Coordinates of C-alpha atoms in Angstrom, one line a residue:
X1 CA 0.1 -0.4 0.1
X2 CA 1.4 3.6 -1.0
X3 CA -0.3 5.5 1.8
X4 CA 1.4 8.9 0.3
X5 CA 0.5 8.3 -3.3
X6 CA -3.2 7.1 -2.1
X7 CA -3.7 10.2 -0.1
X8 CA -2.5 12.5 -3.0
X9 CA -4.5 10.5 -5.6
X10 CA -7.7 10.7 -3.7
X11 CA -7.1 14.4 -2.6
X12 CA -6.9 15.5 -6.4
X13 CA -10.0 13.5 -7.1
X14 CA -12.3 15.3 -4.5
X15 CA -10.8 18.7 -5.4
X16 CA -12.3 18.5 -9.1
X17 CA -15.6 17.4 -8.3
X18 CA -17.9 19.8 -7.6
X19 CA -21.2 19.8 -5.1
X20 CA -23.7 20.1 -8.1
X21 CA -22.1 17.1 -9.8
X22 CA -23.3 14.8 -7.0
X23 CA -26.4 16.4 -5.9
X24 CA -25.5 18.1 -3.2
X25 CA -26.0 21.9 -2.4
X26 CA -22.9 24.5 -3.2
X27 CA -23.2 26.8 -0.2
X28 CA -21.6 30.0 0.1
X29 CA -18.6 29.3 2.7
X30 CA -16.2 27.1 0.9
X31 CA -12.6 27.4 1.1
X32 CA -11.3 24.5 -1.1
X33 CA -12.3 23.5 -4.3
X34 CA -14.4 20.7 -4.7
X35 CA -15.9 18.5 -2.2
X36 CA -15.1 18.8 1.5
X37 CA -13.7 15.6 3.1
X38 CA -17.3 15.0 5.3
X39 CA -18.9 14.9 2.0
X40 CA -16.8 12.3 0.4
X41 CA -17.2 10.6 3.4
X42 CA -20.6 10.6 3.3
X43 CA -21.2 9.4 -0.1
X44 CA -19.1 6.7 0.4
X45 CA -20.3 5.5 3.9
X46 CA -17.3 5.5 5.9
X47 CA -16.5 8.0 8.4
X48 CA -15.2 11.6 8.2
X49 CA -12.6 10.8 10.7
X50 CA -11.2 7.5 8.6
X51 CA -11.6 9.2 5.5
X52 CA -9.4 12.1 6.6
X53 CA -7.0 10.0 8.0
X54 CA -6.8 8.4 4.6
X55 CA -6.0 11.5 3.0
X56 CA -2.9 11.9 5.6
X57 CA -1.5 8.6 4.8
X58 CA -2.2 7.5 8.5
X59 CA -5.1 5.1 7.6
X60 CA -4.6 1.3 7.9
X61 CA -5.0 -0.3 4.5
X62 CA -8.9 0.4 3.2
X63 CA -11.3 -2.9 2.7
X64 CA -12.3 -3.8 -1.3
X65 CA -15.9 -2.5 0.2
X66 CA -14.4 0.9 1.2
X67 CA -12.4 1.3 -2.2
X68 CA -16.0 0.7 -4.4
X69 CA -17.7 3.5 -1.9
X70 CA -14.9 5.6 -2.4
X71 CA -14.6 5.3 -6.6
X72 CA -18.5 5.6 -6.6
X73 CA -18.4 8.9 -4.5
X74 CA -15.7 10.3 -6.7
X75 CA -16.7 9.4 -10.0
X76 CA -14.0 7.5 -10.6
X77 CA -13.9 5.9 -14.4
X78 CA -12.7 2.5 -15.0
X79 CA -8.9 3.1 -15.4
X80 CA -8.9 5.8 -12.5
X81 CA -10.9 3.3 -9.9
X82 CA -8.1 0.4 -10.8
X83 CA -5.2 2.6 -10.1
X84 CA -7.4 3.3 -6.9
X85 CA -7.0 -0.1 -6.1
X86 CA -3.7 -1.2 -6.8
X87 CA -2.3 2.1 -4.8
X88 CA -4.3 0.7 -1.6
X89 CA -2.4 -2.6 -2.1
X90 CA -5.6 -4.2 -3.4
X91 CA -5.5 -5.0 -7.3
X92 CA -8.9 -5.1 -8.6
X93 CA -10.4 -8.0 -9.7
X94 CA -12.8 -9.2 -12.3
X95 CA -16.4 -7.0 -12.6
X96 CA -19.2 -8.9 -10.7
X97 CA -21.5 -8.0 -13.6
X98 CA -21.7 -6.5 -17.1
X99 CA -21.5 -2.5 -17.1
X100 CA -24.5 -1.0 -17.9
X101 CA -22.8 2.7 -17.2
X102 CA -22.2 4.5 -20.8
X103 CA -19.2 6.7 -21.0
X104 CA -20.4 10.5 -21.8
X105 CA -18.3 10.4 -25.1
X106 CA -20.8 7.8 -26.4
X107 CA -23.8 9.3 -25.4
X108 CA -22.8 12.4 -27.0
X109 CA -21.6 10.6 -30.3
X110 CA -25.3 9.1 -29.9
X111 CA -26.8 12.5 -30.5
X112 CA -24.5 13.5 -33.1
X113 CA -25.8 11.4 -35.3
X114 CA -29.3 13.2 -36.7
X115 CA -29.1 10.8 -39.7
X116 CA -28.5 7.2 -37.9
X117 CA -30.1 5.1 -35.6
X118 CA -28.0 4.3 -33.0
X119 CA -28.2 2.1 -29.5
X120 CA -25.6 0.7 -27.3
X121 CA -26.2 -3.1 -26.3
X122 CA -24.3 -4.6 -22.8
X123 CA -22.6 -7.6 -22.9
X124 CA -26.3 -9.0 -22.4
X125 CA -28.0 -7.7 -25.5
X126 CA -29.6 -5.0 -22.7
X127 CA -30.3 -2.0 -24.8
X128 CA -28.7 0.9 -22.4
X129 CA -28.5 4.3 -24.8
X130 CA -30.3 4.9 -27.7
X131 CA -30.8 8.0 -30.1
X132 CA -34.3 9.5 -30.8
X133 CA -33.9 7.6 -34.6
X134 CA -33.2 4.6 -33.1
X135 CA -36.3 5.2 -30.9
X136 CA -38.4 6.4 -34.1
X137 CA -37.0 2.9 -36.0
X138 CA -37.3 0.5 -33.2
X139 CA -39.5 1.4 -30.3
X140 CA -39.5 4.2 -27.8
X141 CA -37.3 2.4 -25.4
X142 CA -37.6 5.1 -22.7
X143 CA -41.3 3.5 -22.2
X144 CA -39.9 0.6 -21.8
X145 CA -38.5 -1.8 -18.6
X146 CA -35.4 -3.0 -18.4
X147 CA -36.4 -6.4 -19.2
X148 CA -37.7 -5.2 -22.3
X149 CA -35.1 -3.6 -23.5
X150 CA -33.4 -6.7 -23.3
X151 CA -32.9 -7.9 -27.2
X152 CA -32.0 -11.5 -26.4
X153 CA -35.0 -11.7 -24.5
X154 CA -37.4 -10.0 -27.1
X155 CA -36.0 -12.2 -29.7
X156 CA -37.3 -15.8 -27.7
X157 CA -39.6 -14.7 -25.6
X158 CA -41.1 -11.5 -27.5
X159 CA -43.6 -10.3 -27.3
X160 CA -43.9 -10.3 -31.5
X161 CA -46.3 -7.7 -32.8
X162 CA -48.2 -8.9 -35.9
X163 CA -46.1 -12.0 -35.7
X164 CA -42.5 -9.8 -36.7
X165 CA -39.6 -10.7 -34.6
X166 CA -37.9 -8.7 -33.0
X167 CA -39.2 -5.4 -35.0
X168 CA -39.5 -7.3 -38.4
X169 CA -35.6 -7.3 -39.1
X170 CA -34.8 -9.6 -42.0
X171 CA -32.0 -11.5 -40.0
X172 CA -33.9 -12.1 -36.9
X173 CA -33.1 -15.8 -36.8
X174 CA -29.6 -15.0 -37.4
X175 CA -29.5 -12.4 -34.8
X176 CA -31.4 -14.9 -32.3
X177 CA -28.4 -17.2 -33.3
X178 CA -25.8 -14.5 -32.6
X179 CA -27.1 -13.5 -29.4
X180 CA -27.9 -16.8 -27.8
X181 CA -23.6 -17.4 -28.4
X182 CA -22.9 -14.3 -27.3
X183 CA -24.3 -14.3 -23.9
X184 CA -23.1 -17.9 -23.3
X185 CA -19.7 -16.0 -23.9
X186 CA -20.9 -13.1 -21.2
X187 CA -21.9 -15.6 -18.8
X188 CA -18.4 -17.3 -18.9
X189 CA -17.0 -13.6 -18.2
X190 CA -19.6 -13.2 -15.4
X191 CA -20.0 -16.5 -13.7
X192 CA -21.0 -14.3 -10.2
X193 CA -23.6 -11.9 -11.9
X194 CA -27.2 -12.8 -10.7
X195 CA -29.1 -11.1 -13.3
X196 CA -27.1 -13.1 -16.0
X197 CA -27.7 -16.6 -14.3
X198 CA -31.3 -15.2 -14.2
X199 CA -31.2 -14.2 -17.6
X200 CA -29.9 -17.8 -18.7
X201 CA -32.2 -19.5 -16.8
X202 CA -35.5 -18.1 -18.0
X203 CA -34.5 -18.5 -21.3
X204 CA -33.5 -21.9 -21.3
X205 CA -37.1 -22.3 -19.7
X206 CA -39.3 -20.2 -21.7
X207 CA -37.9 -21.2 -25.3
X208 CA -36.9 -24.5 -26.8
X209 CA -34.9 -22.6 -29.4
X210 CA -32.4 -21.2 -26.8
X211 CA -32.3 -24.3 -24.7
X212 CA -31.3 -25.9 -27.8
X213 CA -28.9 -23.3 -29.1
X214 CA -27.5 -23.0 -25.4
X215 CA -26.6 -26.8 -25.6
X216 CA -24.9 -26.4 -28.6
X217 CA -21.6 -24.3 -26.4
X218 CA -21.0 -22.3 -29.6
X219 CA -19.8 -18.9 -28.8
X220 CA -18.8 -16.9 -32.1
X221 CA -21.0 -16.1 -34.7
X222 CA -21.0 -13.8 -38.0
X223 CA -22.7 -10.4 -37.5
X224 CA -24.9 -9.5 -40.4
X225 CA -23.7 -6.1 -42.2
X226 CA -27.0 -5.0 -44.2
X227 CA -30.2 -5.7 -42.5
X228 CA -34.1 -4.9 -43.6
X229 CA -36.5 -3.6 -40.5
X230 CA -40.0 -3.8 -41.3
X231 CA -41.4 -0.7 -39.7
X232 CA -45.3 -0.4 -39.4
X233 CA -45.4 3.5 -40.7
X234 CA -43.1 3.7 -43.6
X235 CA -42.8 -0.2 -44.3
X236 CA -39.1 -2.0 -45.1
X237 CA -36.0 0.1 -44.7
X238 CA -32.7 -1.5 -45.3
X239 CA -30.1 -0.4 -43.7
X240 CA -26.2 -0.7 -43.0
X241 CA -25.2 -2.1 -39.7
X242 CA -21.9 -1.6 -37.9
X243 CA -20.8 -2.4 -34.7
X244 CA -18.1 -0.1 -32.5
X245 CA -16.5 -2.2 -29.6
X246 CA -16.4 -0.7 -26.3
X247 CA -13.9 -2.8 -24.8
X248 CA -13.4 -1.5 -21.4
X249 CA -17.0 -1.3 -20.5
X250 CA -17.5 -4.5 -22.4
X251 CA -20.8 -2.8 -24.7
X252 CA -21.2 -2.1 -28.3
X253 CA -22.4 1.0 -30.2
X254 CA -25.0 -0.6 -33.1
X255 CA -25.2 2.4 -35.9
X256 CA -27.6 1.9 -38.6
X257 CA -27.4 4.0 -41.5
X258 CA -29.0 4.3 -45.3
X259 CA -27.2 4.5 -48.6
X260 CA -27.2 8.2 -49.7
X261 CA -30.1 8.9 -52.1
X262 CA -31.8 5.5 -51.3
X263 CA -35.6 5.0 -50.0
X264 CA -34.3 4.1 -46.9
X265 CA -32.5 7.0 -46.5
X266 CA -36.1 8.7 -47.3
X267 CA -38.1 6.9 -44.5
X268 CA -35.2 7.5 -42.1
X269 CA -35.7 11.4 -42.7
X270 CA -38.9 10.7 -42.4
X271 CA -39.0 9.2 -39.0
X272 CA -36.5 11.7 -37.8
X273 CA -39.5 14.5 -38.1
X274 CA -42.2 11.7 -36.9
X275 CA -40.2 10.6 -34.0
X276 CA -41.8 8.0 -31.9
X277 CA -45.3 8.9 -32.7
X278 CA -47.5 6.1 -34.9
X279 CA -50.0 8.0 -36.3
X280 CA -52.5 5.8 -35.9
X281 CA -50.5 2.5 -36.9
X282 CA -51.2 0.0 -34.1
X283 CA -47.8 -1.0 -32.0

């Protein structure tokens, strides 16, 4: 444990955070930048005395639970969190479960793609971020529960409005196979995550197709680069599908675009205006 470096690191991270960043009132009598020590301690669920001793390089080695609380309170990124653990002499272990936290730069990227539909999928195929055009093209994800935003669950268990599997996408059967294989790989990466375990158990008991694919033990598949989505308002839309891996979060950005000058481009342009309205068309 490097007490001096740990103390300096904690102090530097504390001073860069404003009270507004963590939902605290700023007040008018702050002598130092950033948060007060007692505020960090409160957010991390530890005593102010112990946190003060950490910043003074006088405290004993913090437990992993304390380090987790400090990382959360100080809003540390993944690299900073790992650095905190190394300074404390407690190298970080593998993450307990898939990350659902979307990097702000990725969220900004989605908003800056007005002519493309884009979503972010977690390692378990949950839609954890999306832009307006993606909601118009597929579904208003903000109106759905976390459970219903999971693509692998929807592919195998539905609902399938009008008999259309997963928004009527042309490669729905191929996606189902790919997602089953991807989920098996994710289950191996997060063996102790209860949500992953419960999702797999639900799918195996609720879908004979998933159970069969699961028993194949396959863990790789080729993605489909072009697909057609059947939209209830504008009809079939042929799109290119590009995937950007976010390795440090175990997430993927899926971007759907149309060829310039194509009917699909016109359809996406219409959807960008209409938004998530269905203009009387059943969902």
